[in-house]
Coordinates of C-alpha atoms in Angstrom, one line a residue:
X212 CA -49.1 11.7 2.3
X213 CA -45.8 13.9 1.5
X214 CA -46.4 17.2 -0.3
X215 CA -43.6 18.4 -2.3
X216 CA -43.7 22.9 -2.9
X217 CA -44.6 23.4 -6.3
X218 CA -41.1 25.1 -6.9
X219 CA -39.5 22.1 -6.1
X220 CA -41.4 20.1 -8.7
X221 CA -40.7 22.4 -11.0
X222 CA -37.1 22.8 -10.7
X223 CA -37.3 19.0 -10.8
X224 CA -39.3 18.8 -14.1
X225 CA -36.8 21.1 -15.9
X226 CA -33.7 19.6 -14.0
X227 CA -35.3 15.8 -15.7
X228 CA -33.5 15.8 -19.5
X229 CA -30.5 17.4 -17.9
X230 CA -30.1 14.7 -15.0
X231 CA -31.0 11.7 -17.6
X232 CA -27.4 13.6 -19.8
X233 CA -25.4 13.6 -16.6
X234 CA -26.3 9.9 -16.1
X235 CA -25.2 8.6 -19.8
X236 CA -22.7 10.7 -19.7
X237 CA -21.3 9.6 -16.6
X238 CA -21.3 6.1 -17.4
X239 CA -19.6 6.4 -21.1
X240 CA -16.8 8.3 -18.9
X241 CA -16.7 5.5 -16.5
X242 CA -17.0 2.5 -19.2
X243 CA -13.8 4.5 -21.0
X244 CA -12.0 5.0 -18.0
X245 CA -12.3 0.9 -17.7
X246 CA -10.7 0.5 -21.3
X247 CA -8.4 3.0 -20.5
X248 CA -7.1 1.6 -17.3
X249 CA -7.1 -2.3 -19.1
X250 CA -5.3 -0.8 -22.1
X251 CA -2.7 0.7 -20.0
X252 CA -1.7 -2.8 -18.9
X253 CA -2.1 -4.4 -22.2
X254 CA -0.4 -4.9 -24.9
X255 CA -0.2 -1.6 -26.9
X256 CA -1.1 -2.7 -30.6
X257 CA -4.0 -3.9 -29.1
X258 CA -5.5 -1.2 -26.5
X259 CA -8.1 0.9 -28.0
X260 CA -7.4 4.1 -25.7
X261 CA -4.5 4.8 -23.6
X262 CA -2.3 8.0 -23.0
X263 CA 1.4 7.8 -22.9
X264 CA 4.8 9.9 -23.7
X265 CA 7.5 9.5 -25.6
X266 CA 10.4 12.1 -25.4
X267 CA 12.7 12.1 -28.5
X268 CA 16.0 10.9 -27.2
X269 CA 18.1 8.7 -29.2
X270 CA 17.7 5.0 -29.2
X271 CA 13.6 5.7 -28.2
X272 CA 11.6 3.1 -30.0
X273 CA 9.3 4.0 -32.9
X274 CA 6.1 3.9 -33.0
X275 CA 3.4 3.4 -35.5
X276 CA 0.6 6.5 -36.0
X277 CA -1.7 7.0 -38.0
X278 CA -2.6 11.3 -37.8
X279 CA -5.1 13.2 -40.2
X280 CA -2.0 14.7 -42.0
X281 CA -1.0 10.8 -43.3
X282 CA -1.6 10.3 -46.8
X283 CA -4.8 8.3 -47.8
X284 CA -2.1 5.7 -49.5
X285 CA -0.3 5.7 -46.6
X286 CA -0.7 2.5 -43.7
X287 CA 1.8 3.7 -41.1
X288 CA 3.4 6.6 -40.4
X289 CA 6.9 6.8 -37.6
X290 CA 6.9 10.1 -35.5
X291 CA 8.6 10.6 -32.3
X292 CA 6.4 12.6 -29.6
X293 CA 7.7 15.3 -26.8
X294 CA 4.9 15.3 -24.9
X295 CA 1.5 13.2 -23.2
X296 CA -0.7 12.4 -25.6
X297 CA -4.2 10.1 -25.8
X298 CA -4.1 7.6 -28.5
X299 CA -7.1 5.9 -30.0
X300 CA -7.4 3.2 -32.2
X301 CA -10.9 2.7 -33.9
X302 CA -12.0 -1.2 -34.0
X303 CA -11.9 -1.1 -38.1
X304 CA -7.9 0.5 -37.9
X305 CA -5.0 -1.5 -39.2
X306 CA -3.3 -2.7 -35.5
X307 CA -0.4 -0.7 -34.6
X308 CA -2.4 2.7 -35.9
X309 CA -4.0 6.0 -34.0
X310 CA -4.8 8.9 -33.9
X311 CA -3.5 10.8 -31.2
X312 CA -4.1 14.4 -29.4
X313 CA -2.2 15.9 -26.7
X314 CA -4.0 15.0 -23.3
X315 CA -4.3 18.7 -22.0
X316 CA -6.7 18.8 -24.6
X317 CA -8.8 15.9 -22.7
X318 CA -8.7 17.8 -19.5
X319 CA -9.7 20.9 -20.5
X320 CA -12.5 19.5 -22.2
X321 CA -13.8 17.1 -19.7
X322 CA -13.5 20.1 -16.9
X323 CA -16.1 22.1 -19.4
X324 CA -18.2 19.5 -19.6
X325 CA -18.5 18.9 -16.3
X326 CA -18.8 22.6 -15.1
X327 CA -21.5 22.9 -18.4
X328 CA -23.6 20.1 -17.0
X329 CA -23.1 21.4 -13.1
X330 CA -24.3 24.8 -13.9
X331 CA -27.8 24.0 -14.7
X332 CA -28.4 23.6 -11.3
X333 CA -29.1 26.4 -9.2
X334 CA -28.4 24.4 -5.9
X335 CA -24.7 23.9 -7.7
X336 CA -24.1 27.2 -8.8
X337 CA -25.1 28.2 -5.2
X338 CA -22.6 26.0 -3.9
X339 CA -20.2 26.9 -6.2
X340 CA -20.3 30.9 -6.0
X341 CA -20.8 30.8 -1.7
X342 CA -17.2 30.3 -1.0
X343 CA -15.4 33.4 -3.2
X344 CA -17.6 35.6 -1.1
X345 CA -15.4 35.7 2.1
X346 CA -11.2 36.0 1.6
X347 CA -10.7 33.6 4.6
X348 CA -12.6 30.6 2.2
X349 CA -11.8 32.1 -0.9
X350 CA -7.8 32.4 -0.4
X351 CA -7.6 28.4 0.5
X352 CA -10.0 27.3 -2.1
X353 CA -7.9 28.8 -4.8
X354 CA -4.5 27.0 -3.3
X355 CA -6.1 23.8 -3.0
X356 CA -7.6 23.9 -6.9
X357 CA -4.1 25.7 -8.2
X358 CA -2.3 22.1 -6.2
X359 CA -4.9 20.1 -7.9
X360 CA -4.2 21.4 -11.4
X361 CA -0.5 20.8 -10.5
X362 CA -1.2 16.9 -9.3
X363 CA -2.9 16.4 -12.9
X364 CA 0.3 17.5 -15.0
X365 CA 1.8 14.5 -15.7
X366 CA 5.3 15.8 -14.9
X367 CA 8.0 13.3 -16.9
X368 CA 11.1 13.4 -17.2
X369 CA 12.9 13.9 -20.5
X370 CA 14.8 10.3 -20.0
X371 CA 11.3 8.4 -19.2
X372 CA 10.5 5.4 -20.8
X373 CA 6.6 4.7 -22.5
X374 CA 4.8 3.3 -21.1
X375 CA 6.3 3.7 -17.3
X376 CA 5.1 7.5 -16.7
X377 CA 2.7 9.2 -15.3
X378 CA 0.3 10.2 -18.4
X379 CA -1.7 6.9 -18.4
X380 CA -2.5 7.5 -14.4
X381 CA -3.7 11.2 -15.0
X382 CA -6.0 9.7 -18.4
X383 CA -7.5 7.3 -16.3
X384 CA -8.0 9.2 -13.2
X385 CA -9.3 12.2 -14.9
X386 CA -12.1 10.1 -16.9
X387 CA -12.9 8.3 -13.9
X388 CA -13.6 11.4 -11.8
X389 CA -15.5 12.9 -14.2
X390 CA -17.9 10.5 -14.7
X391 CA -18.0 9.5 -11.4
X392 CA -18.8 13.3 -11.1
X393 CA -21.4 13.3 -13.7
X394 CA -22.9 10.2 -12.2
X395 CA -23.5 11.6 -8.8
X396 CA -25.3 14.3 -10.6
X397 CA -27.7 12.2 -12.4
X398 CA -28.7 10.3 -9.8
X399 CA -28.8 12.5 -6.9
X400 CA -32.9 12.3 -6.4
X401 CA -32.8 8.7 -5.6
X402 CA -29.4 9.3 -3.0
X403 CA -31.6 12.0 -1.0
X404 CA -32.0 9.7 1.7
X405 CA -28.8 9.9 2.7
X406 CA -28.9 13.5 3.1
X407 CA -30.5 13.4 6.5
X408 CA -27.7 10.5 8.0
X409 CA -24.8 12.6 6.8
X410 CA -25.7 15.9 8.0
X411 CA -25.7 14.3 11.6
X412 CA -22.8 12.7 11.0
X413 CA -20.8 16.4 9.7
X414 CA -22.4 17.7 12.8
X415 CA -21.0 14.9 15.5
X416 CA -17.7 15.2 14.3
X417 CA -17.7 19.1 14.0
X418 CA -18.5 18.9 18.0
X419 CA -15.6 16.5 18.3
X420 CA -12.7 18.1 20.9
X421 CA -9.9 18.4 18.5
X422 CA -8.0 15.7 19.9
X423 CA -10.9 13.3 20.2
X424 CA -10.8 14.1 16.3
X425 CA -7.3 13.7 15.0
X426 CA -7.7 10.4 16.7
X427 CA -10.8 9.5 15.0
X428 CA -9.3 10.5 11.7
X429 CA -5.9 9.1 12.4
X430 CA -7.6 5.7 13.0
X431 CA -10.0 5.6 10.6
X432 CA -7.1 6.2 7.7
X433 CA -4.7 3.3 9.5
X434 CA -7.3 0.7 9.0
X435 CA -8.6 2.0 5.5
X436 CA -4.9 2.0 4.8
X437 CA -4.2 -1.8 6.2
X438 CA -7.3 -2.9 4.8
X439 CA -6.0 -1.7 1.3
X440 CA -2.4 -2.7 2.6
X441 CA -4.1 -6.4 2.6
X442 CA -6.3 -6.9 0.5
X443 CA -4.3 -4.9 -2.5
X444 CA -0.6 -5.7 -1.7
X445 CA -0.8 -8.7 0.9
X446 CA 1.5 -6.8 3.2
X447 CA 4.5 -7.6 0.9
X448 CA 6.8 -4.8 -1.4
X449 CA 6.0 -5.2 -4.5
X450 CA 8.4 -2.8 -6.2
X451 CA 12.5 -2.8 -5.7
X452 CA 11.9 0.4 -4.5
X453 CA 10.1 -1.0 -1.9
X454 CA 11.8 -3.7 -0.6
X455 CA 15.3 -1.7 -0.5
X456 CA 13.5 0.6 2.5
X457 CA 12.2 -2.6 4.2
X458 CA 15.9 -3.9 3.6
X459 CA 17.3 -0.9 5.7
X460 CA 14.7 -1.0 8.4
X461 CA 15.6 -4.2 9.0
X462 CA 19.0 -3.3 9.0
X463 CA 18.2 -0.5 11.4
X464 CA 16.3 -2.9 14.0
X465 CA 19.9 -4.8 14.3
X466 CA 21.5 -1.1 15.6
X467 CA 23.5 -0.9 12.9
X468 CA 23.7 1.2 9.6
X469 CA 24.9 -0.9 7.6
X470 CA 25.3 -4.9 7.0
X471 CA 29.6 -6.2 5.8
X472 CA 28.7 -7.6 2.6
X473 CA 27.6 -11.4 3.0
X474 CA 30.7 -13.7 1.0
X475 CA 30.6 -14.0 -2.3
X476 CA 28.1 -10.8 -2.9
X477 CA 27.8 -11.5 -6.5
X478 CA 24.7 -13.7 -5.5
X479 CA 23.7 -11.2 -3.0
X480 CA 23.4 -8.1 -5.3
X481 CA 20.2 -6.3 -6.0
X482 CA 18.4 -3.1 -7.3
X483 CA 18.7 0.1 -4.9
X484 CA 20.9 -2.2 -2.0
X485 CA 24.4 -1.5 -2.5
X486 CA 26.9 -4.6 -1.9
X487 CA 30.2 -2.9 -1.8
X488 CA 32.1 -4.2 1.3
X489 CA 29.1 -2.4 3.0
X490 CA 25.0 -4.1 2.4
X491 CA 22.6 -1.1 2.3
X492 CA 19.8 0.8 1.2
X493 CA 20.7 3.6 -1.0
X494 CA 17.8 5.8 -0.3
X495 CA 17.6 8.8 2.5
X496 CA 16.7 6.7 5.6
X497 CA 13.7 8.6 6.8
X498 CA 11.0 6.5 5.4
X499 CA 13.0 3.5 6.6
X500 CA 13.0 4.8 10.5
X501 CA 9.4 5.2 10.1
X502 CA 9.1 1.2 9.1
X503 CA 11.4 0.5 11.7
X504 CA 8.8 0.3 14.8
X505 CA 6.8 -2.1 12.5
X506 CA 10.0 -4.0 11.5
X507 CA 10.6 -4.7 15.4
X508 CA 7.6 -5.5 16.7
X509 CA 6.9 -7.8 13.5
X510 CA 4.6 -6.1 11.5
X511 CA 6.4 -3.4 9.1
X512 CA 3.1 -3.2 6.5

């Protein structure tokens, strides 16, 4: 029969009602994450959360809001916005109406919750305080979470459009970290028995020659990479952007630069190629050299 140290129980016990919060809360992150990922892609009357930004530039479209400072009498309410913003629209509000908040708001509030809920485990707050002890950790830690915070500002620029910007992206990836975060938390007891398999696999690959290593790793992200490539995007460009880079690797695997214009290049014209006596990409041609080995030996995804 296993015996568990009565310390261990204990911290268990009192680690219960906190694990049982982490869990809801995980999952009502998770579930809004869901609507807020769907109601990026829907039609916005109609999504019930989603984040966007709209810079005030002339000929912007309007857009109906409904904020705490509308009169009671009032049923819409035109405002331009400068900056990201979550909007949510209650089930029982007129369609077309929210309330809004800026999203930095959201992120500052999610990353108390989950550093609130973290805390109240002693194993966490070990983890937490070990690496500031030594510079050598400590220095690199602090770079990598001072990138992060930079990755999460959605950076747009004043001429963006709504709806075609980053702010929906860092909504939905934030919520979705966080509960996964919170998840993880709540239901680490039954996910113990992967503690053991782990730890042997950190410790194989930390006895890995270096080279034997970056091979592993560099193998192990091509086929996660085609796998997605499939399965996600059928190995075809989706996007103009895209398919003009493909366009001048293709050119490239000819030994040429550039393509004469096929006759009559009206009917040959398209977004980021340019068609002016001369048929190419306009983008730098780096990423294009690196399709180009896929381009010649027939598969450029």
């Amino acid at each position: 029969m296993k015996k568990t140290s009565p310390s261990l129980a204990g911290q268990s016990e009192k680690t219960l009602p906190l694990r049982t919060v982490a869990t809801i809360l995980g999952a009502v992150l998770l579930a809004i994450a869901v609507f807020a990922n769907y109601s990026a892609f829907s039609s916005k009357p109609t999504g019930l959360i989603f984040a966007d930004h709209y810079p005030p530039y002339q000929g912007q479209p309007l857009v109906f809001i409904r904020t705490a400072d509308t009169p009671a009498n009032a049923t819409t309410f035109f405002e331009y916005l400068g900056q990201s913003k979550v909007f949510i629209r209650h089930p029982w509000m007129p369609v077309g109406q929210y309330r809004y908040f800026p999203l930095w708001w959201l992120l500052a509030g999610l990353a108390l919750l989950v550093a609130g809920v973290a805390l109240g485990f002693p194993a966490f707050r070990r983890a937490v305080t070990a690496p500031w002890q030594e510079i050598g950790t400590a220095l690199p830690l602090a770079a990598t979470l001072a990138y992060l915070l930079f990755t999460l500002m959605p950076w747009d620029y004043i001429t963006a459009k709504p709806h075609e910007t980053g702010t929906a992206l860092v909504l939905y990836v934030s919520l979705a970290t966080s509960g996964f975060i919170l998840l993880i938390i709540g239901i680490y007891p039954r996910l113990r028995f992967l503690d053991q398999p782990a730890r042997g696999l950190y410790s194989w690959l930390m006895r890995l020659q270096t080279r034997r290593f970056l091979l592993l790793a560099a193998g192990f992200t091509f086929l996660i990479t085609n796998l997605i490539s499939f399965f996600v995007f059928e190995h075809m460009p989706h996007i103009q952007d895209s398919i003009s880079q493909l366009f001048q690797a293709r050119i490239f695997a000819t030994g040429r630069l550039y393509l004469p214009s096929p006759p009559f290049p009206d009917f040959f014209d398209y977004t980021h190629i340019i068609n002016n006596g001369r048929w190419y990409s306009q983008y730098p041609f780096l990423h294009s050299l690196i399709l180009l080995p896929g381009v010649i030996i027939g598969i450029p995804w």
